[in-house]
């Protein structure tokens, strides 16, 4: 697929503690390119909506790589942050402008994760003290939610339809709220819907499927679990004997496959329905800490 | 230089130079360790009133015997660490100049309302449910490109060389890769004009066979012509000249060696001419002392001789007993008696599938094979014969081992197919020669001979029927006859007493013998 235009190409990138980012041919498991991410691990990765650039958030930097060139070095380096950058994301149309607009939202505890509401205006930020901050970027109005005091929020996700918000903490618990409002001038209201013990150890990541029917949680218990959003019952458990902590996860565009990255230096492609490993991506020398995945949806 | 005025310094310098350039070690005797100002005074010519003031206490002593000059400037001077570091920094700087840097700055200026609305206003959330319900009510759910591709290649890419892709240096960055030019002598292209450049990583681990695999992987990935025939085993790497001429004087690189071992960066991939049969199982023949043999099947050529030997021992009880008794075996090439092979070597290393199993501290004796003039002494030596064991419900390949005191039947592994296969391989049988009472020819036709061997079981006589080449059959008959003549046994006497009415003096001739109550055909 390498000859295809970037627009209709499956992009799978994995970042590892070995300070490399690898780009894979997703259906074959072949590593196509390796990018250098010197001096730092990668905490989070994202692909721009136009599929041209890969953003990798590390210590003090966000580095942007050109997906379609063959250079192993970044093209843009965002700096000026004094500590780790733990989350990175783009607004849906990913406009890049020369405007220098800055918004800083100060939280008293280290920020572990952030998630933008699909209305592109509210940012949900989870911190280590267990607080979820809901920050309206435009008005800078903010609210706080504390599902479980002193249980660090590890990951927050909002489904693409904006109906649910899920947060997982370091106790393995997953809290789900139903969202309403958030369009026009009506403020977002949250209704606690479900709290479930998703894992017996640290939960690390939560994501919703693109069709909003599923939610996936990953954990230090060496598994990832897929839940139905209809009733938040468990649907599939993604377990492999050699898999270790599962640090990151991503759904395919049609919600039929899931990619996970694990401490056993391997990324895996799973079938959502059967929970089978379909492909393995091995080549990293150390833990895979972040993955970025872009699929193409045919309708 | 100012310091030349300092007599103390000059003295110290002379001393130091003497020490550092003295190879004899005499300096240690001659030079005092700590020359002081007093020692200067001993040389009146040097003691001068206008000498500079003595050194301030906290200054380091003017010389140090610890400083050793590097007298042997041979060849290149190593580049200093600073120099190397500087070059790295230069490179980084050059790379960095290509990177656009954007630094976060706090912008205290107020953003006007219009901009705020444009940038951060709430947008409508697109609901998938609404779309599917309204616009495409009965269409199947959309499929993604990934799912299509995964379905298209259900087993992944079926390239037998994919496991070698990890050695491809072009997919690594931080790892040191070695570039090797490989001329491909494949198909009808005896002299390729340009090499394929392969970049290999992990040279200290990758073996030559891995490099061949990587070449094959790149070759197949690029869909080059002609298509490859067979797997890695079918190819060999030879040393080549820069123009692609293969250096046939040298043997092919050993598949098991690591690439790091070789300094050659120009190689040639050559199709092996006599490729060992492309069968999954390799049959290894092990000739045990005296002529018995075992055939064992192994999966690949990477098996060590040690493993082959241990498999043979577990298969052969007689060897197991000897091992238990504290003796050990080693392997020799069948055609090279007396040269023990290294047990750590693999089958590929020795490139041979027929071995002799020899007990340590023993020697192989080459037996005379001419059966017609077999002496009685030779008759008692162990010999093995390959025969077909005729059973009541079929037949199987077996190996007869006959010596002065033992008669053994070892069923061999069954070849698949054939109409007369027994349901299961019969067990091996061993008799003391004393209990073997008769050996006779039952029939002979078309160069084949049927032999019947009668042995005394626990409470009855058992007949064993074998079919073999007439020549071998004759040899077996001769051998048994010799042994019978040489060693009498009570069982044999009893047998003949019982058989008296039907007794034939020539047991080797054709005969028909009715059964008695305690006489049964072995099944």
Tab-separated table of C-alpha atoms in Angstrom, chain B residues 10-413:
chain	number	residue	atom	x	y	z
B	10	UNK	CA	64.161	23.317	34.620
B	11	UNK	CA	65.592	20.774	37.021
B	12	UNK	CA	62.226	19.303	37.533
B	13	UNK	CA	61.600	19.254	33.805
B	14	UNK	CA	64.878	17.476	33.133
B	15	UNK	CA	64.067	14.937	35.807
B	16	UNK	CA	60.617	14.424	34.472
B	17	UNK	CA	61.802	14.004	30.924
B	18	UNK	CA	64.402	11.559	32.087
B	19	UNK	CA	61.858	9.504	33.956
B	20	UNK	CA	59.333	9.439	31.192
B	21	UNK	CA	61.807	8.492	28.495
B	22	UNK	CA	63.783	5.982	30.521
B	23	UNK	CA	63.061	2.432	29.451
B	24	UNK	CA	65.644	0.788	31.696
B	25	UNK	CA	63.949	1.587	34.954
B	26	UNK	CA	67.215	3.016	36.255
B	27	UNK	CA	65.551	6.338	36.897
B	28	UNK	CA	63.858	4.965	39.943
B	29	UNK	CA	67.238	4.389	41.515
B	30	UNK	CA	68.839	7.604	40.376
B	31	UNK	CA	66.119	10.177	40.777
B	32	UNK	CA	64.920	11.089	44.174
B	33	UNK	CA	61.247	11.078	44.482
B	34	UNK	CA	60.808	14.531	45.891
B	35	UNK	CA	63.518	16.905	44.889
B	36	UNK	CA	63.239	19.949	47.053
B	37	UNK	CA	64.728	23.371	46.951
B	38	UNK	CA	67.523	21.947	49.037
B	39	UNK	CA	68.546	19.636	46.253
B	40	UNK	CA	68.894	22.586	43.963
B	41	UNK	CA	71.213	24.167	46.418
B	42	UNK	CA	73.509	21.155	46.076
B	43	UNK	CA	74.303	22.367	42.583
B	44	UNK	CA	76.043	25.645	43.337
B	45	UNK	CA	75.943	26.726	39.738
B	46	UNK	CA	72.171	26.617	39.857
B	47	UNK	CA	71.711	28.203	43.235
B	48	UNK	CA	71.325	31.794	42.418
B	49	UNK	CA	70.113	34.575	44.529
B	50	UNK	CA	67.852	35.991	41.847
B	51	UNK	CA	65.988	32.793	41.535
B	52	UNK	CA	62.254	33.447	41.671
B	53	UNK	CA	60.573	33.066	45.013
B	54	UNK	CA	59.804	29.530	46.046
B	55	UNK	CA	56.523	28.134	44.929
B	56	UNK	CA	53.484	28.997	46.860
B	57	UNK	CA	52.340	26.102	48.957
B	58	UNK	CA	48.935	25.570	47.429
B	59	UNK	CA	50.268	25.271	43.920
B	60	UNK	CA	50.668	21.725	42.679
B	61	UNK	CA	54.219	20.460	42.692
B	62	UNK	CA	56.028	21.553	39.545
B	63	UNK	CA	56.310	18.097	38.219
B	64	UNK	CA	54.671	14.816	38.624
B	65	UNK	CA	56.255	11.479	37.977
B	66	UNK	CA	52.777	10.156	37.407
B	67	UNK	CA	52.572	11.933	34.107
B	68	UNK	CA	53.686	9.541	31.469
B	69	UNK	CA	54.176	10.822	28.012
B	70	UNK	CA	53.001	8.734	25.154
B	71	UNK	CA	56.273	7.931	23.437
B	72	UNK	CA	54.919	5.716	20.751
B	73	UNK	CA	53.061	7.763	18.231
B	74	UNK	CA	52.380	4.946	15.885
B	75	UNK	CA	49.863	5.288	13.135
B	76	UNK	CA	46.801	7.457	13.662
B	77	UNK	CA	46.201	9.399	16.742
B	78	UNK	CA	42.803	8.597	18.120
B	79	UNK	CA	40.277	11.321	17.657
B	80	UNK	CA	39.626	12.934	20.954
B	81	UNK	CA	36.328	12.587	22.676
B	82	UNK	CA	35.735	16.302	22.305
B	83	UNK	CA	36.344	16.093	18.606
B	84	UNK	CA	33.915	13.258	18.179
B	85	UNK	CA	31.373	14.957	20.345
B	86	UNK	CA	31.763	18.142	18.328
B	87	UNK	CA	31.086	16.315	15.134
B	88	UNK	CA	27.956	14.763	16.577
B	89	UNK	CA	26.839	18.207	17.649
B	90	UNK	CA	27.559	19.556	14.190
B	91	UNK	CA	25.423	16.843	12.684
B	92	UNK	CA	22.663	17.440	15.180
B	93	UNK	CA	22.799	21.113	14.448
B	94	UNK	CA	22.563	20.439	10.751
B	95	UNK	CA	19.568	18.201	11.330
B	96	UNK	CA	18.043	20.655	13.736
B	97	UNK	CA	18.211	23.384	11.151
B	98	UNK	CA	15.730	21.387	9.116
B	99	UNK	CA	13.336	21.230	12.043
B	100	UNK	CA	10.953	24.059	12.529
B	101	UNK	CA	10.924	25.017	16.182
B	102	UNK	CA	7.880	26.502	17.781
B	103	UNK	CA	8.232	27.619	21.349
B	104	UNK	CA	5.265	28.025	23.625
B	105	UNK	CA	4.824	31.609	24.659
B	106	UNK	CA	2.147	32.944	26.820
B	107	UNK	CA	0.115	35.455	24.923
B	108	UNK	CA	-1.408	37.834	27.430
B	109	UNK	CA	-3.296	39.776	24.777
B	110	UNK	CA	-6.991	39.428	24.938
B	111	UNK	CA	-8.617	37.585	22.097
B	112	UNK	CA	-11.578	39.309	20.637
B	113	UNK	CA	-14.978	37.718	20.599
B	114	UNK	CA	-14.993	36.956	16.883
B	115	UNK	CA	-11.785	35.028	17.032
B	116	UNK	CA	-12.944	33.178	20.089
B	117	UNK	CA	-16.112	32.146	18.357
B	118	UNK	CA	-14.242	31.075	15.303
B	119	UNK	CA	-11.691	29.040	17.201
B	120	UNK	CA	-13.453	27.595	20.155
B	121	UNK	CA	-17.129	27.685	19.409
B	122	UNK	CA	-19.137	24.573	19.913
B	123	UNK	CA	-19.806	22.500	16.877
B	124	UNK	CA	-22.579	20.131	16.135
B	125	UNK	CA	-21.822	16.572	17.003
B	126	UNK	CA	-22.361	14.215	14.121
B	127	UNK	CA	-24.319	11.236	15.209
B	128	UNK	CA	-23.680	7.985	13.425
B	129	UNK	CA	-26.996	6.573	14.536
B	130	UNK	CA	-28.995	9.277	12.858
B	131	UNK	CA	-27.065	8.915	9.640
B	132	UNK	CA	-27.425	5.194	9.363
B	133	UNK	CA	-31.055	5.291	10.350
B	134	UNK	CA	-32.121	7.935	7.938
B	135	UNK	CA	-29.891	7.899	4.897
B	136	UNK	CA	-28.942	4.235	4.578
B	137	UNK	CA	-31.428	2.162	6.473
B	138	UNK	CA	-30.711	-1.265	4.985
B	139	UNK	CA	-27.105	-1.098	4.012
B	140	UNK	CA	-24.516	-3.369	5.560
B	141	UNK	CA	-22.201	-1.707	8.049
B	142	UNK	CA	-19.266	0.042	6.437
B	143	UNK	CA	-15.974	-1.796	6.120
B	144	UNK	CA	-12.590	-0.265	6.635
B	145	UNK	CA	-9.515	-0.639	4.471
B	146	UNK	CA	-7.709	-2.488	7.239
B	147	UNK	CA	-10.477	-5.041	7.555
B	148	UNK	CA	-10.476	-5.539	3.792
B	149	UNK	CA	-6.748	-6.094	3.715
B	150	UNK	CA	-6.816	-8.424	6.693
B	151	UNK	CA	-9.493	-10.465	4.995
B	152	UNK	CA	-7.606	-10.396	1.731
B	153	UNK	CA	-4.516	-11.857	3.357
B	154	UNK	CA	-5.958	-14.073	6.059
B	155	UNK	CA	-2.585	-15.532	6.928
B	156	UNK	CA	-0.659	-12.320	6.573
B	157	UNK	CA	1.787	-12.048	3.741
B	158	UNK	CA	2.699	-15.551	2.758
B	159	UNK	CA	6.347	-14.988	2.266
B	160	UNK	CA	8.462	-17.770	3.667
B	161	UNK	CA	11.265	-15.285	4.258
B	162	UNK	CA	9.300	-12.833	6.382
B	163	UNK	CA	11.054	-13.984	9.522
B	164	UNK	CA	14.285	-12.572	8.113
B	165	UNK	CA	12.803	-9.115	7.578
B	166	UNK	CA	13.939	-8.117	11.037
B	167	UNK	CA	17.551	-8.091	9.866
B	168	UNK	CA	16.786	-5.456	7.256
B	169	UNK	CA	18.813	-2.408	8.163
B	170	UNK	CA	16.686	-0.036	6.146
B	171	UNK	CA	13.871	-0.305	8.668
B	172	UNK	CA	16.092	0.587	11.613
B	173	UNK	CA	17.672	3.905	12.466
B	174	UNK	CA	19.520	3.888	15.753
B	175	UNK	CA	21.131	0.558	15.091
B	176	UNK	CA	24.412	0.138	13.336
B	177	UNK	CA	23.851	-1.550	10.016
B	178	UNK	CA	26.343	-3.132	7.677
B	179	UNK	CA	26.021	-2.770	3.956
B	180	UNK	CA	26.897	-5.790	1.921
B	181	UNK	CA	26.810	-5.955	-1.854
B	182	UNK	CA	25.471	-9.221	-3.099
B	183	UNK	CA	25.649	-10.436	-6.675
B	184	UNK	CA	22.772	-12.750	-7.427
B	185	UNK	CA	23.717	-15.734	-9.527
B	186	UNK	CA	20.260	-17.066	-10.010
B	187	UNK	CA	18.576	-18.884	-12.832
B	188	UNK	CA	20.176	-18.354	-16.208
B	189	UNK	CA	21.963	-15.203	-15.224
B	190	UNK	CA	25.514	-16.347	-14.669
B	191	UNK	CA	27.053	-12.887	-14.489
B	192	UNK	CA	24.889	-10.175	-12.983
B	193	UNK	CA	26.196	-6.745	-13.779
B	194	UNK	CA	25.264	-4.980	-10.592
B	195	UNK	CA	24.891	-6.159	-7.017
B	196	UNK	CA	21.976	-5.905	-4.676
B	197	UNK	CA	22.927	-3.809	-1.679
B	198	UNK	CA	21.721	-5.328	1.544
B	199	UNK	CA	21.833	-3.554	4.848
B	200	UNK	CA	22.080	-5.935	7.778
B	201	UNK	CA	21.640	-5.187	11.437
B	202	UNK	CA	22.529	-7.314	14.424
B	203	UNK	CA	25.596	-8.703	12.688
B	204	UNK	CA	26.843	-10.241	15.909
B	205	UNK	CA	23.767	-12.435	16.067
B	206	UNK	CA	22.665	-12.889	12.499
B	207	UNK	CA	24.055	-15.986	10.862
B	208	UNK	CA	24.922	-16.488	7.234
B	209	UNK	CA	21.656	-18.364	6.783
B	210	UNK	CA	19.834	-15.301	8.144
B	211	UNK	CA	21.624	-13.114	5.612
B	212	UNK	CA	20.591	-15.472	2.828
B	213	UNK	CA	17.054	-15.266	4.174
B	214	UNK	CA	17.210	-11.489	4.191
B	215	UNK	CA	18.458	-11.430	0.600
B	216	UNK	CA	15.632	-13.763	-0.380
B	217	UNK	CA	13.173	-11.572	1.527
B	218	UNK	CA	14.267	-8.420	-0.286
B	219	UNK	CA	14.329	-10.295	-3.586
B	220	UNK	CA	10.810	-11.576	-3.204
B	221	UNK	CA	9.570	-8.296	-1.793
B	222	UNK	CA	10.737	-6.532	-4.925
B	223	UNK	CA	9.098	-9.230	-7.063
B	224	UNK	CA	12.306	-9.820	-8.934
B	225	UNK	CA	12.659	-12.358	-11.685
B	226	UNK	CA	13.327	-15.252	-11.913
B	227	UNK	CA	11.327	-16.397	-8.918
B	228	UNK	CA	13.294	-18.113	-6.193
B	229	UNK	CA	13.293	-21.852	-6.049
B	230	UNK	CA	13.094	-23.357	-2.635
B	231	UNK	CA	14.107	-21.988	0.709
B	232	UNK	CA	17.224	-20.663	2.360
B	233	UNK	CA	18.836	-24.095	2.302
B	234	UNK	CA	18.960	-24.023	-1.468
B	235	UNK	CA	21.339	-21.084	-1.581
B	236	UNK	CA	24.892	-20.473	-0.576
B	237	UNK	CA	26.935	-17.317	-0.167
B	238	UNK	CA	30.323	-17.165	-1.801
B	239	UNK	CA	33.023	-14.560	-1.590
B	240	UNK	CA	33.087	-12.433	-4.730
B	241	UNK	CA	35.346	-9.889	-6.401
B	242	UNK	CA	34.272	-6.305	-6.832
B	243	UNK	CA	33.240	-6.966	-10.415
B	244	UNK	CA	30.980	-9.784	-9.355
B	245	UNK	CA	33.344	-12.643	-10.157
B	246	UNK	CA	32.767	-15.428	-7.696
B	247	UNK	CA	35.865	-16.645	-5.929
B	248	UNK	CA	35.315	-20.348	-6.440
B	249	UNK	CA	38.593	-21.186	-4.701
B	250	UNK	CA	36.911	-20.522	-1.414
B	251	UNK	CA	34.169	-22.638	-0.044
B	252	UNK	CA	30.753	-21.164	0.525
B	253	UNK	CA	30.346	-19.382	3.836
B	254	UNK	CA	29.185	-21.707	6.537
B	255	UNK	CA	25.496	-21.203	7.154
B	256	UNK	CA	25.927	-21.437	10.882
B	257	UNK	CA	28.573	-18.742	11.267
B	258	UNK	CA	27.674	-15.273	12.405
B	259	UNK	CA	28.068	-12.559	9.812
B	260	UNK	CA	30.314	-10.492	12.045
B	261	UNK	CA	32.994	-13.115	11.582
B	262	UNK	CA	33.453	-12.161	7.946
B	263	UNK	CA	34.983	-8.948	6.751
B	264	UNK	CA	33.880	-9.390	3.147
B	265	UNK	CA	31.391	-6.867	1.920
B	266	UNK	CA	31.020	-8.281	-1.545
B	267	UNK	CA	29.376	-11.649	-1.786
B	268	UNK	CA	27.527	-13.711	-4.316
B	269	UNK	CA	24.355	-15.663	-3.777
B	270	UNK	CA	24.581	-18.950	-5.601
B	271	UNK	CA	21.985	-21.591	-6.105
B	272	UNK	CA	23.245	-24.859	-4.702
B	273	UNK	CA	23.622	-27.532	-7.341
B	274	UNK	CA	22.995	-30.685	-5.399
B	275	UNK	CA	20.368	-29.580	-3.003
B	276	UNK	CA	19.480	-32.221	-0.481
B	277	UNK	CA	16.046	-33.577	-1.222
B	278	UNK	CA	13.359	-31.177	-0.282
B	279	UNK	CA	11.700	-33.503	2.120
B	280	UNK	CA	10.610	-32.421	5.516
B	281	UNK	CA	12.201	-35.336	7.276
B	282	UNK	CA	15.808	-36.268	6.970
B	283	UNK	CA	16.663	-39.890	7.547
B	284	UNK	CA	19.917	-40.471	9.359
B	285	UNK	CA	21.426	-43.941	9.302
B	286	UNK	CA	23.430	-44.968	12.312
B	287	UNK	CA	25.387	-48.159	12.046
B	288	UNK	CA	25.879	-49.711	15.422
B	289	UNK	CA	28.820	-51.963	16.160
B	290	UNK	CA	28.703	-55.258	14.346
B	291	UNK	CA	26.441	-54.152	11.536
B	292	UNK	CA	23.077	-53.425	13.121
B	293	UNK	CA	21.748	-50.033	12.249
B	294	UNK	CA	19.083	-47.608	13.231
B	295	UNK	CA	17.399	-45.172	10.966
B	296	UNK	CA	16.086	-42.117	12.695
B	297	UNK	CA	14.259	-39.239	11.142
B	298	UNK	CA	15.147	-35.715	12.113
B	299	UNK	CA	13.343	-32.490	11.263
B	300	UNK	CA	16.190	-30.384	9.972
B	301	UNK	CA	19.903	-30.109	9.468
B	302	UNK	CA	20.345	-27.948	12.533
B	303	UNK	CA	20.175	-30.891	14.887
B	304	UNK	CA	23.386	-31.597	16.778
B	305	UNK	CA	25.121	-34.941	16.615
B	306	UNK	CA	24.703	-35.169	20.362
B	307	UNK	CA	20.960	-35.060	19.969
B	308	UNK	CA	21.023	-37.644	17.187
B	309	UNK	CA	23.063	-39.935	19.375
B	310	UNK	CA	20.790	-39.541	22.353
B	311	UNK	CA	17.754	-40.246	20.181
B	312	UNK	CA	19.415	-43.389	18.922
B	313	UNK	CA	20.208	-44.496	22.424
B	314	UNK	CA	16.647	-44.039	23.596
B	315	UNK	CA	15.559	-46.083	20.624
B	316	UNK	CA	18.020	-48.905	21.114
B	317	UNK	CA	17.714	-50.674	24.408
B	318	UNK	CA	20.996	-52.512	23.967
B	319	UNK	CA	22.825	-49.197	23.765
B	320	UNK	CA	20.877	-47.868	26.708
B	321	UNK	CA	22.132	-50.704	28.828
B	322	UNK	CA	25.689	-49.932	27.909
B	323	UNK	CA	25.161	-46.263	28.726
B	324	UNK	CA	23.727	-47.345	32.064
B	325	UNK	CA	26.850	-49.364	32.625
B	326	UNK	CA	28.820	-46.141	32.442
B	327	UNK	CA	30.184	-46.341	28.925
B	328	UNK	CA	29.585	-43.721	26.320
B	329	UNK	CA	29.277	-43.579	22.565
B	330	UNK	CA	30.542	-41.247	19.927
B	331	UNK	CA	29.786	-40.830	16.260
B	332	UNK	CA	32.089	-41.317	13.335
B	333	UNK	CA	31.557	-40.820	9.670
B	334	UNK	CA	30.711	-44.146	8.128
B	335	UNK	CA	33.573	-43.850	5.658
B	336	UNK	CA	36.137	-42.433	8.099
B	337	UNK	CA	36.717	-44.980	10.833
B	338	UNK	CA	38.594	-43.820	13.882
B	339	UNK	CA	37.816	-40.100	13.579
B	340	UNK	CA	35.367	-39.080	16.255
B	341	UNK	CA	33.014	-36.237	15.365
B	342	UNK	CA	32.378	-33.294	17.666
B	343	UNK	CA	28.991	-33.922	19.299
B	344	UNK	CA	28.201	-30.210	19.275
B	345	UNK	CA	28.371	-30.058	15.494
B	346	UNK	CA	25.180	-30.100	13.544
B	347	UNK	CA	24.147	-32.304	10.740
B	348	UNK	CA	24.651	-29.364	8.401
B	349	UNK	CA	28.207	-28.914	9.661
B	350	UNK	CA	29.265	-32.474	8.999
B	351	UNK	CA	27.195	-32.700	5.816
B	352	UNK	CA	26.635	-36.437	6.103
B	353	UNK	CA	23.706	-38.608	7.026
B	354	UNK	CA	25.359	-41.938	7.569
B	355	UNK	CA	27.301	-42.451	10.754
B	356	UNK	CA	28.829	-45.201	12.765
B	357	UNK	CA	28.035	-45.319	16.447
B	358	UNK	CA	31.179	-46.379	18.219
B	359	UNK	CA	31.630	-47.045	21.870
B	360	UNK	CA	34.242	-44.792	23.416
B	361	UNK	CA	37.632	-46.505	23.603
B	362	UNK	CA	36.504	-48.980	20.959
B	363	UNK	CA	37.395	-49.401	17.355
B	364	UNK	CA	35.328	-50.375	14.413
B	365	UNK	CA	36.266	-53.597	12.722
B	366	UNK	CA	35.558	-53.838	9.081
B	367	UNK	CA	33.948	-57.181	8.630
B	368	UNK	CA	34.680	-59.348	5.631
B	369	UNK	CA	31.552	-59.415	3.660
B	370	UNK	CA	32.101	-62.508	1.589
B	371	UNK	CA	29.654	-64.997	3.031
B	372	UNK	CA	30.766	-68.041	1.100
B	373	UNK	CA	33.880	-68.552	3.110
B	374	UNK	CA	32.646	-67.381	6.444
B	375	UNK	CA	34.812	-68.831	9.114
B	376	UNK	CA	33.345	-70.112	12.303
B	377	UNK	CA	35.010	-67.303	14.204
B	378	UNK	CA	33.459	-64.722	11.959
B	379	UNK	CA	30.130	-66.428	12.298
B	380	UNK	CA	29.945	-65.557	15.959
B	381	UNK	CA	30.563	-61.859	15.302
B	382	UNK	CA	27.572	-59.617	15.343
B	383	UNK	CA	26.043	-58.921	11.964
B	384	UNK	CA	22.805	-57.298	11.026
B	385	UNK	CA	20.619	-58.020	8.051
B	386	UNK	CA	17.776	-56.069	6.635
B	387	UNK	CA	14.808	-58.341	6.048
B	388	UNK	CA	11.063	-58.261	5.757
B	389	UNK	CA	9.362	-59.747	8.750
B	390	UNK	CA	6.347	-61.756	7.634
B	391	UNK	CA	3.660	-61.597	10.254
B	392	UNK	CA	0.323	-63.263	10.297
B	393	UNK	CA	-1.492	-60.033	9.543
B	394	UNK	CA	1.007	-58.272	7.375
B	395	UNK	CA	4.679	-57.626	7.189
B	396	UNK	CA	7.166	-55.050	8.236
B	397	UNK	CA	10.726	-54.038	7.606
B	398	UNK	CA	13.034	-55.359	10.259
B	399	UNK	CA	16.638	-55.664	11.074
B	400	UNK	CA	17.972	-59.047	12.156
B	401	UNK	CA	20.940	-58.966	14.435
B	402	UNK	CA	22.753	-62.273	14.765
B	403	UNK	CA	25.814	-62.932	16.839
B	404	UNK	CA	27.299	-65.866	18.701
B	405	UNK	CA	25.082	-65.320	21.684
B	406	UNK	CA	22.152	-63.185	20.611
B	407	UNK	CA	19.409	-63.221	18.036
B	408	UNK	CA	17.575	-59.910	17.706
B	409	UNK	CA	14.718	-58.658	15.580
B	410	UNK	CA	14.328	-54.894	15.429
B	411	UNK	CA	11.278	-53.728	13.550
B	412	UNK	CA	12.104	-50.624	11.517
B	413	UNK	CA	9.989	-47.552	11.153
